[in-house]
Tab-separated table of C-alpha atoms in Angstrom:
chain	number	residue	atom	x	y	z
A	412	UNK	CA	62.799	151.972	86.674
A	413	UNK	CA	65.950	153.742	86.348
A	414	UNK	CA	69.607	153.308	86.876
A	415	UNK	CA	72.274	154.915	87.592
A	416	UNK	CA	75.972	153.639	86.528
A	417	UNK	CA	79.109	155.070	86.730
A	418	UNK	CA	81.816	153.009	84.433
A	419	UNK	CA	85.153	154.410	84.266
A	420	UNK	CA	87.511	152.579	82.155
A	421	UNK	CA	87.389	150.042	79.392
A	422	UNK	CA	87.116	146.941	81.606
A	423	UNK	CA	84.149	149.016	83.410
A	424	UNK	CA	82.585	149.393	79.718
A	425	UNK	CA	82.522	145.898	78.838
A	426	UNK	CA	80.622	144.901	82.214
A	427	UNK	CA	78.543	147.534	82.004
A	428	UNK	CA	77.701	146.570	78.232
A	429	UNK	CA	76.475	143.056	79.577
A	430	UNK	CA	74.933	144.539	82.507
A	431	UNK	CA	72.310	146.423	80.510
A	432	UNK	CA	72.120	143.290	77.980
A	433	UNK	CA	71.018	141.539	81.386
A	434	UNK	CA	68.906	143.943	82.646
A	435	UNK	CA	66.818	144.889	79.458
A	436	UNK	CA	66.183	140.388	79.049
A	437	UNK	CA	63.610	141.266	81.889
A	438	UNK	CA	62.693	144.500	81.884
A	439	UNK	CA	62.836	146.597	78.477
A	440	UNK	CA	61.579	150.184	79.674
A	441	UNK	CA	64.928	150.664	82.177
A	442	UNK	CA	66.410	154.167	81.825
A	443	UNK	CA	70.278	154.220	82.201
A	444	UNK	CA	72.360	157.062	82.996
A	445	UNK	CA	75.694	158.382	83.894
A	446	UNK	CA	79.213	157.063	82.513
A	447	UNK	CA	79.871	154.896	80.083
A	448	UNK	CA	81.632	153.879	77.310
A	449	UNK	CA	81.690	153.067	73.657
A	450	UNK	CA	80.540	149.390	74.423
A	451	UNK	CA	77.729	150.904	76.656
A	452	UNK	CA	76.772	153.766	74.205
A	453	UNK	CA	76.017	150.780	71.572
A	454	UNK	CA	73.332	149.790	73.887
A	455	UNK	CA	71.573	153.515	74.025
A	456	UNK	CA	73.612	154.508	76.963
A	457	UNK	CA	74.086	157.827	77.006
A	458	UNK	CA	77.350	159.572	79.015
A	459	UNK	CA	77.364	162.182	80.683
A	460	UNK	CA	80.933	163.036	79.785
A	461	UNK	CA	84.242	161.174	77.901
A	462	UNK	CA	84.626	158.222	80.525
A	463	UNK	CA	88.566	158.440	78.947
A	464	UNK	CA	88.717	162.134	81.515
A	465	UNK	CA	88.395	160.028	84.571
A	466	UNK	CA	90.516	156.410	83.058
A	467	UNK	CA	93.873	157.397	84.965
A	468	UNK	CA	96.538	154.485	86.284
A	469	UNK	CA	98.492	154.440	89.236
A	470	UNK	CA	98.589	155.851	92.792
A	471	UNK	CA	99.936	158.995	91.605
A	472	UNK	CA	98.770	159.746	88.137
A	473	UNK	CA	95.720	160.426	89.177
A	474	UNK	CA	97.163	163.086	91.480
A	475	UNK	CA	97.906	165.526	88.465
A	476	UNK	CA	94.693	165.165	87.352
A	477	UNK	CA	92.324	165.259	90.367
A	478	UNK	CA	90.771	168.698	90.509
A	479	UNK	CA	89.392	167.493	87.236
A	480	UNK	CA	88.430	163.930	88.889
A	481	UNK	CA	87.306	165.683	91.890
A	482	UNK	CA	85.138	168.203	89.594
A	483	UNK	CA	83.915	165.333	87.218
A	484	UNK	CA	82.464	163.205	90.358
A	485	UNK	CA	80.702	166.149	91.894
A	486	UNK	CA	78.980	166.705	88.451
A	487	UNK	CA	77.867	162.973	88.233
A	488	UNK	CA	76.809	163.008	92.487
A	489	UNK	CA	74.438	166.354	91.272
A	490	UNK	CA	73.726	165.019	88.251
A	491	UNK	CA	72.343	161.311	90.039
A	492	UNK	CA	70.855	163.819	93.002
A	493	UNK	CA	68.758	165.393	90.479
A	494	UNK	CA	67.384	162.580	88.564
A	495	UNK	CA	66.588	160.607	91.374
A	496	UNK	CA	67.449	157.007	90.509
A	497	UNK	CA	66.422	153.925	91.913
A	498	UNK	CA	69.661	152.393	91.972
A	499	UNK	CA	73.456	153.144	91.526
A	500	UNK	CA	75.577	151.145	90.327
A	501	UNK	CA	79.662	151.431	90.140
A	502	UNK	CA	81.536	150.078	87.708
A	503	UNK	CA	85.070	148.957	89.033
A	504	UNK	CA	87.043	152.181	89.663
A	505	UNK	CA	86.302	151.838	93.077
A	506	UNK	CA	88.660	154.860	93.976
A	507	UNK	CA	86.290	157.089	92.102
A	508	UNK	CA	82.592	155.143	91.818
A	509	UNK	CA	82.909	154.917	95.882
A	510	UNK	CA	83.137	158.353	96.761
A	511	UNK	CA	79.836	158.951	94.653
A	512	UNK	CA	77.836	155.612	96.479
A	513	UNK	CA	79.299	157.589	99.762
A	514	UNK	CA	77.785	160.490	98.446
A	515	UNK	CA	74.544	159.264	97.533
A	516	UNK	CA	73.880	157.090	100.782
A	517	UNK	CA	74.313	160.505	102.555
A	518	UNK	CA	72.405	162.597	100.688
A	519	UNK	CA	69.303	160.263	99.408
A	520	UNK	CA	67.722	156.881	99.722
A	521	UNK	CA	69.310	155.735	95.999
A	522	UNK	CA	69.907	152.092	96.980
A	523	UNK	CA	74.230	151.560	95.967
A	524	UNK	CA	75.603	148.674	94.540
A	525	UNK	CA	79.256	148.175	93.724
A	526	UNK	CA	79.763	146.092	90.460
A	527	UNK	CA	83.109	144.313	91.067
A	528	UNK	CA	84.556	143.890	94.425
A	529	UNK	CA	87.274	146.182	95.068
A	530	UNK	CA	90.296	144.374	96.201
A	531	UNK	CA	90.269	143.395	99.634
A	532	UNK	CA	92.249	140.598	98.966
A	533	UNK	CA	94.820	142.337	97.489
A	534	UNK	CA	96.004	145.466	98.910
A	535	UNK	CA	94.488	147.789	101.857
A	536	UNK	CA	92.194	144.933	103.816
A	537	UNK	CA	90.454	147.645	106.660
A	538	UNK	CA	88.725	149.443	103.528
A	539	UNK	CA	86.076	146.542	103.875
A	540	UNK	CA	84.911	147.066	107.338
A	541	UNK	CA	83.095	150.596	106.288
A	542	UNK	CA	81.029	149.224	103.151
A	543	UNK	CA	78.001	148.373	104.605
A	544	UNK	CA	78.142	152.546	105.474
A	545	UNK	CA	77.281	152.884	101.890
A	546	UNK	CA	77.178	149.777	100.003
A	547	UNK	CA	73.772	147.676	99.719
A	548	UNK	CA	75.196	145.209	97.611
A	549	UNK	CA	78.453	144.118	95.904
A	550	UNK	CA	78.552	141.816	92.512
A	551	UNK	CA	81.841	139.723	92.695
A	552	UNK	CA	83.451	138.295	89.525
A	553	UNK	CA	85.123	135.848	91.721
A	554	UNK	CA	83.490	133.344	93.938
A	555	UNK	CA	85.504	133.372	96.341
A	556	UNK	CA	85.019	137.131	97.131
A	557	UNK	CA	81.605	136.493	97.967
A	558	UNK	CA	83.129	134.273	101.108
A	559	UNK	CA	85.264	137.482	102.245
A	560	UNK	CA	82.443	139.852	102.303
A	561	UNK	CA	80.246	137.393	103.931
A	562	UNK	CA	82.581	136.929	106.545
A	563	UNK	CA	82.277	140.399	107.107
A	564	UNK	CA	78.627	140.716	107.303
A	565	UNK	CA	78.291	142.425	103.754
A	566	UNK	CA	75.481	141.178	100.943
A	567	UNK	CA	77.598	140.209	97.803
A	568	UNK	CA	76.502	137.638	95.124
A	569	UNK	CA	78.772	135.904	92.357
A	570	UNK	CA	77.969	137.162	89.130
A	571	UNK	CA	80.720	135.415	86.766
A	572	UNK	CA	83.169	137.777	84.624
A	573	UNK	CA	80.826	138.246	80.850
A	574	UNK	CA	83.976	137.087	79.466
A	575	UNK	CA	83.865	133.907	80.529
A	576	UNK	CA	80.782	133.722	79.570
A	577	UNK	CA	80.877	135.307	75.841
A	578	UNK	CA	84.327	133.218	75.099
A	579	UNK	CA	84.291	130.157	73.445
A	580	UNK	CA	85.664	127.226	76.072
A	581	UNK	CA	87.507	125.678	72.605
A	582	UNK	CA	88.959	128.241	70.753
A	583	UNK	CA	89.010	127.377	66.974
A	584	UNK	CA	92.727	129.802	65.826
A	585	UNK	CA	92.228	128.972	62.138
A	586	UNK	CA	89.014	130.743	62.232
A	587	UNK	CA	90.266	133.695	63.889
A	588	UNK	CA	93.225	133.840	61.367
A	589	UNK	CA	90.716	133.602	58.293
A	590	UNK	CA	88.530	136.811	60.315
A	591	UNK	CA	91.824	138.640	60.464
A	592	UNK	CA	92.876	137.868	56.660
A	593	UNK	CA	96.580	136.239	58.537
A	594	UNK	CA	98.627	134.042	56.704
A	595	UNK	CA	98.302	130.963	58.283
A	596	UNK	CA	102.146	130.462	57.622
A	597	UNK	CA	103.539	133.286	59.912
A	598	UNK	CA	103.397	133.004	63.855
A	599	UNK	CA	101.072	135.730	65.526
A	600	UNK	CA	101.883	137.570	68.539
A	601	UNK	CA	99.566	139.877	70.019
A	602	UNK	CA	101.129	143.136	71.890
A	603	UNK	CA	98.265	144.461	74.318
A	604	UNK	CA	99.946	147.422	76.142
A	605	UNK	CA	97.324	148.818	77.753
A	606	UNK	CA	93.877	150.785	77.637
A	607	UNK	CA	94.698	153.939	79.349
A	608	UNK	CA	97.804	156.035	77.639
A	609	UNK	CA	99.737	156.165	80.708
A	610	UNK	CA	100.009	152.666	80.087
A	611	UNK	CA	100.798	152.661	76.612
A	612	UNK	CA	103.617	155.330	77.338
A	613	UNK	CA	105.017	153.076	79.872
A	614	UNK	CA	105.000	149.928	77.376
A	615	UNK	CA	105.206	150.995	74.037
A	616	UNK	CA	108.930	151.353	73.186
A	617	UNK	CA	110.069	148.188	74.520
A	618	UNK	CA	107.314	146.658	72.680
A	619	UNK	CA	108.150	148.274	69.524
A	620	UNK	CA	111.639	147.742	70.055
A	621	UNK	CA	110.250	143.759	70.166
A	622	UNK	CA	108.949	144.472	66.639
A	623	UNK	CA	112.021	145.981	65.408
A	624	UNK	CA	114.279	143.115	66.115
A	625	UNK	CA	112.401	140.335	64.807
A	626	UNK	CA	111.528	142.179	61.702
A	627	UNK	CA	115.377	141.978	61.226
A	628	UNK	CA	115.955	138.155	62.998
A	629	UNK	CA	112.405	135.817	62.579
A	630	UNK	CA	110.404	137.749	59.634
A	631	UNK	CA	108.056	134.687	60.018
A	632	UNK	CA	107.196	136.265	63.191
A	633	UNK	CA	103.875	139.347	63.090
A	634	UNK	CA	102.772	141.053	65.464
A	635	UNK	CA	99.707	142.806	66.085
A	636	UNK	CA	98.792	145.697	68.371
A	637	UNK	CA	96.277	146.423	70.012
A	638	UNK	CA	94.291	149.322	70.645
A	639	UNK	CA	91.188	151.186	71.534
A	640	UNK	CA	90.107	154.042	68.770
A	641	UNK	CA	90.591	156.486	71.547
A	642	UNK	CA	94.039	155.631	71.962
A	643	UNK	CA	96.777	158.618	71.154
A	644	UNK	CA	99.096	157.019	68.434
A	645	UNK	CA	101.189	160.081	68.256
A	646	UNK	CA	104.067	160.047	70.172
A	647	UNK	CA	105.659	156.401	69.136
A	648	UNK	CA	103.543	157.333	65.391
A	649	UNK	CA	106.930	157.606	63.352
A	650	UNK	CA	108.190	154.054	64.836
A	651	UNK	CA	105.598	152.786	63.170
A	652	UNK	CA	106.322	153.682	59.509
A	653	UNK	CA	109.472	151.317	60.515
A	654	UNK	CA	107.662	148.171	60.626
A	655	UNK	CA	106.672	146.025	58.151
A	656	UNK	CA	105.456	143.447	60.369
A	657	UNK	CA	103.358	145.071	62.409
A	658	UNK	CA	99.507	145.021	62.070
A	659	UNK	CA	97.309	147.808	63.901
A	660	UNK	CA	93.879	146.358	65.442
A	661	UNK	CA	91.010	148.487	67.327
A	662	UNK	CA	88.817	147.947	69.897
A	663	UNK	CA	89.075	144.085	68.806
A	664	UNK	CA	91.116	142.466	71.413
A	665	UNK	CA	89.189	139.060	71.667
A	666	UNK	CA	89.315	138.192	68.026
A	667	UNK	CA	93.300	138.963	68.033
A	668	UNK	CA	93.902	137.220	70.950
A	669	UNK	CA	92.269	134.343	69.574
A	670	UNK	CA	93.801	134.309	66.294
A	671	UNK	CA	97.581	134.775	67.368
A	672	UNK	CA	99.366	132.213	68.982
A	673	UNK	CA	101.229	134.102	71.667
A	674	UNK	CA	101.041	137.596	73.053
A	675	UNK	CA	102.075	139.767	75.627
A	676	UNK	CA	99.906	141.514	77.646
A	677	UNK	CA	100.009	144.655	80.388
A	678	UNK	CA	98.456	143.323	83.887
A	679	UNK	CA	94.933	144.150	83.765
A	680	UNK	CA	91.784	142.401	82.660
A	681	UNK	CA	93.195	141.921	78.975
A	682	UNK	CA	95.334	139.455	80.944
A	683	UNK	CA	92.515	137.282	81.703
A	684	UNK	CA	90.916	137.938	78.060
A	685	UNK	CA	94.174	136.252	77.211
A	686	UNK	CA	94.177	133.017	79.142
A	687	UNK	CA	90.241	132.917	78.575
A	688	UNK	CA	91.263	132.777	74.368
A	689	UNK	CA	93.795	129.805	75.587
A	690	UNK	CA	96.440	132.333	74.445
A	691	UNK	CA	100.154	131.477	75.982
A	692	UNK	CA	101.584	135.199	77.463
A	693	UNK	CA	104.015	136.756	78.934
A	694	UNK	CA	102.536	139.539	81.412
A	695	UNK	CA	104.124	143.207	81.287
A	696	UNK	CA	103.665	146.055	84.199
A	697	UNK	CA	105.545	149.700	84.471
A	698	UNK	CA	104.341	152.561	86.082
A	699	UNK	CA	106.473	155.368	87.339
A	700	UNK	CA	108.747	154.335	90.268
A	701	UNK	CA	106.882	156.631	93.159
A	702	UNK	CA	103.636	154.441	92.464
A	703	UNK	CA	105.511	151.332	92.132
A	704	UNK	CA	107.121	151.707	95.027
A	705	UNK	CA	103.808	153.077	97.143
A	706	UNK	CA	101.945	149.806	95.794
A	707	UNK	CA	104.873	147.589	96.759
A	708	UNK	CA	104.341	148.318	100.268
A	709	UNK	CA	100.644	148.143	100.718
A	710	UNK	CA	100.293	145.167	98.198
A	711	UNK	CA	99.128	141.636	99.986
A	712	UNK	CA	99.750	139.564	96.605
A	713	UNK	CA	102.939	138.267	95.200
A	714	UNK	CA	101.212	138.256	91.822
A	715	UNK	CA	100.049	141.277	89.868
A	716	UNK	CA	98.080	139.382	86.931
A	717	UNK	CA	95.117	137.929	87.058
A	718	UNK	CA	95.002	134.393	85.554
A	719	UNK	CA	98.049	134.076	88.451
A	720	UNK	CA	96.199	135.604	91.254
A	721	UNK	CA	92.871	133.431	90.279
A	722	UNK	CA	94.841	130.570	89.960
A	723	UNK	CA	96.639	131.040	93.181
A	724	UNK	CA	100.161	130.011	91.561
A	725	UNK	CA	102.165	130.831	88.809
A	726	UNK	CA	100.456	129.894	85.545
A	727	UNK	CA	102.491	133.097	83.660
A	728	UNK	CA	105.584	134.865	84.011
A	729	UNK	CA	105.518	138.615	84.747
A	730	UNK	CA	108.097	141.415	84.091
A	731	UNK	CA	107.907	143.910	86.150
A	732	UNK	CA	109.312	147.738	85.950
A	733	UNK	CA	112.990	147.648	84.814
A	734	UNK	CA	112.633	143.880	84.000
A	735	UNK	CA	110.005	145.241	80.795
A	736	UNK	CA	113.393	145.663	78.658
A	737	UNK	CA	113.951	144.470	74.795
A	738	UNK	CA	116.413	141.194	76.240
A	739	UNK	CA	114.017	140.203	78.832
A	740	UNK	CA	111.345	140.254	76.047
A	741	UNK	CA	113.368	138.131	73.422
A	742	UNK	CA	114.259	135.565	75.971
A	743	UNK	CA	110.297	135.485	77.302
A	744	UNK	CA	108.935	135.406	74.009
A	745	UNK	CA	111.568	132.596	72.818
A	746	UNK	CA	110.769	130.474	75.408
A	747	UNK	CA	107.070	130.650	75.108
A	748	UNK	CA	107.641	129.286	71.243
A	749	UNK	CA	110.295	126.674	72.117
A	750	UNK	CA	108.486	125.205	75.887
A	751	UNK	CA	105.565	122.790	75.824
A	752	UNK	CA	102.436	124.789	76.548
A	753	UNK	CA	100.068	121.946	77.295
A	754	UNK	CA	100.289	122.572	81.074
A	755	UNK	CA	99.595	126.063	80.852
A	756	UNK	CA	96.235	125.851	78.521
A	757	UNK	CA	94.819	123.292	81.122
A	758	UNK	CA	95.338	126.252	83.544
A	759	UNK	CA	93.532	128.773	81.227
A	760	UNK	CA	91.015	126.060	80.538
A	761	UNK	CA	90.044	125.548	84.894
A	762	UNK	CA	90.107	129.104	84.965
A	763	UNK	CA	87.670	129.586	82.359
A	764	UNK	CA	85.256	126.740	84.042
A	765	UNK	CA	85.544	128.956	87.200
A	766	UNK	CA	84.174	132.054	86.075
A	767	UNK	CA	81.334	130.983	84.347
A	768	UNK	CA	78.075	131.521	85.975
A	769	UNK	CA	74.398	132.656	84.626
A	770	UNK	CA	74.469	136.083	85.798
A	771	UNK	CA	71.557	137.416	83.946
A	772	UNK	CA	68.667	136.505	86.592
A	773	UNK	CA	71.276	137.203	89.399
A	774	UNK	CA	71.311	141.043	88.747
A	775	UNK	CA	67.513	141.490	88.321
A	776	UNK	CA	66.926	139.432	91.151
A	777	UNK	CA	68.831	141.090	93.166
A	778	UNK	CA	67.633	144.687	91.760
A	779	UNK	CA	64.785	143.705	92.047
A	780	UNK	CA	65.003	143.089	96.202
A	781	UNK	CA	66.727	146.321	97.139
């Protein structure tokens, strides 16, 4: 058997990752191709190409880059055309991985499956009434996706989210501390601005500017950033020789997260890592104003994070575009040390429940039927 994927951004790598864990529990001669990451490459994945070329954020980043996205998808639609796989499946990215399942269900009899749901729920409802054009089947992270799609007539199972699954319910700080080397006498705060570097353009001076000012008011207070090893460091590189309380992590972000003991986090699936590690946060989002302003109108939700949107209320506070200033910060962070969090980990804690399911048989299964 073999399968096609198409993962195009860190979240996509770490599903994709489990996927093929899944997959080769029941069948170990699978071929996988296409686009992947890191995570995916550790399991013999081979890419096609740097999945970072097609990782853009926004409504209108993406514009200054898309005769490269354009010319990247074509490559991967030949590329799947000529080896002739059984299945496709797309990662997330639904704005790209689409376009190639549209492709493919014109072109071939590749069955299509579409690994996360994009968000109906969310922003831009009509796009679900044309997925059974091209779609076979969708895997939804979130139960109550599946009820959407079957409302519409479309074949969808729950999967889980792997992180659910690979995250400790309990999560045991002092042992996350001692993997880290932390003094167990300082506060940890974890600064997650992002995968892509369009988002760590957007967050990194405020966040730095966080640093800066407790290095001079709280110097019981570290922080530590995260990154991935792909990340460009060099155009906020000199703030850093500033700080002496500021630790640099890659490609880690679940053992930080559960080590420190408050972070703040860019909207995004680290967001959920976060509440999964029962990690109090404040959640951070700005883009440029054009796409802000373009999602703002064609956005359903009054949340943009996740463990909010799962949870249907307000679990964590969110700055948003000119609110993601040094004050706003201070006063966010502060009150995340001096409030009562108990309320808030019970919320992490029913989320967590919620997302766990035994996906493994569920994807060959349903492989298997197409």
């Amino acid at each position: 058997m073999k399968i096609a994927i198409s993962a195009g951004e860190e979240s996509g790598d770490i599903l994709g990752s489990d996927l093929i864990d899944s997959l080769k529990k029941h069948r170990s001669d699978i071929q996988f191709i296409g686009l992947g990451g890191e995570r995916m490459k550790e399991k013999g994945f081979k890419s096609l190409f740097p999945f970072e070329e097609i990782s853009k954020m926004g409504l209108i980043e993406p514009l200054f880059s898309l005769k490269n996205l354009l010319r990247r998808r074509k490559q991967l639609v030949d590329y799947f055309i000529d080896e002739r796989p059984d299945i496709f499946i797309g990662i997330d990215s639904p704005s790209f991985n689409l376009g190639i399942s549209k492709k493919l269900k014109s072109e071939t009899n590749i069955k299509t499956i579409q690994y996360v749901c994009p968000q109906v729920w969310a922003w831009r409802k009509g796009r679900i009434k044309k997925f059974s054009n091209y779609l076979d089947h969708i895997f939804c992270l979130y139960k109550f996706e599946t009820n959407i799609l079957e409302n519409n007539n479309l074949s969808s199972s729950f999967v889980g989210h792997p992180l659910a699954k690979n995250i400790e319910l309990e999560i045991d700080k002092d042992k996350y501390k001692d993997k880290l080397n932390l003094d167990k006498s300082k506060i940890y705060i974890a600064l997650l601005p992002g995968s892509r570097d369009s988002e760590i353009r957007n967050h990194i001076n405020d966040l730095l500017s966080l640093v800066k000012h407790y290095q001079n008011y709280n110097p019981k207070l570290k922080f530590i950033l995260t990154l991935t090893k792909n990340s460009k460091k060099y155009f906020f590189e000199e703030k850093l020789k500033e700080l002496n309380n500021l630790i640099i992590c890659y490609d880690d972000s679940k053992t930080v997260l559960s080590a420190c003991d408050f972070s703040i986090i860019s909207s995004g699936t680290a967001t959920l890592e976060g509440a999964l590690c029962k990690t109090p946060m404040v959640v951070i989002y700005k883009t440029n104003f054009l796409s802000y302003f373009v999602l703002s109108k064609l956005i359903y939700s009054k949340y943009i994070s996740l463990p909010n949107i799962l949870s249907e209320k307000k679990i964590v506070n969110e700055l948003l575009q000119t609110q993601v200033n040094l004050n706003n910060l201070i006063h966010e962070l502060d009150t995340l040390m001096k409030d009562d969090l108990g309320e808030m980990k019970k919320n992490f804690e029913i989320l967590h429940n919620s997302l766990i399911n035994d996906n493994e048989s569920k994807f060959f299964s349903v492989i298997k039927s197409l």
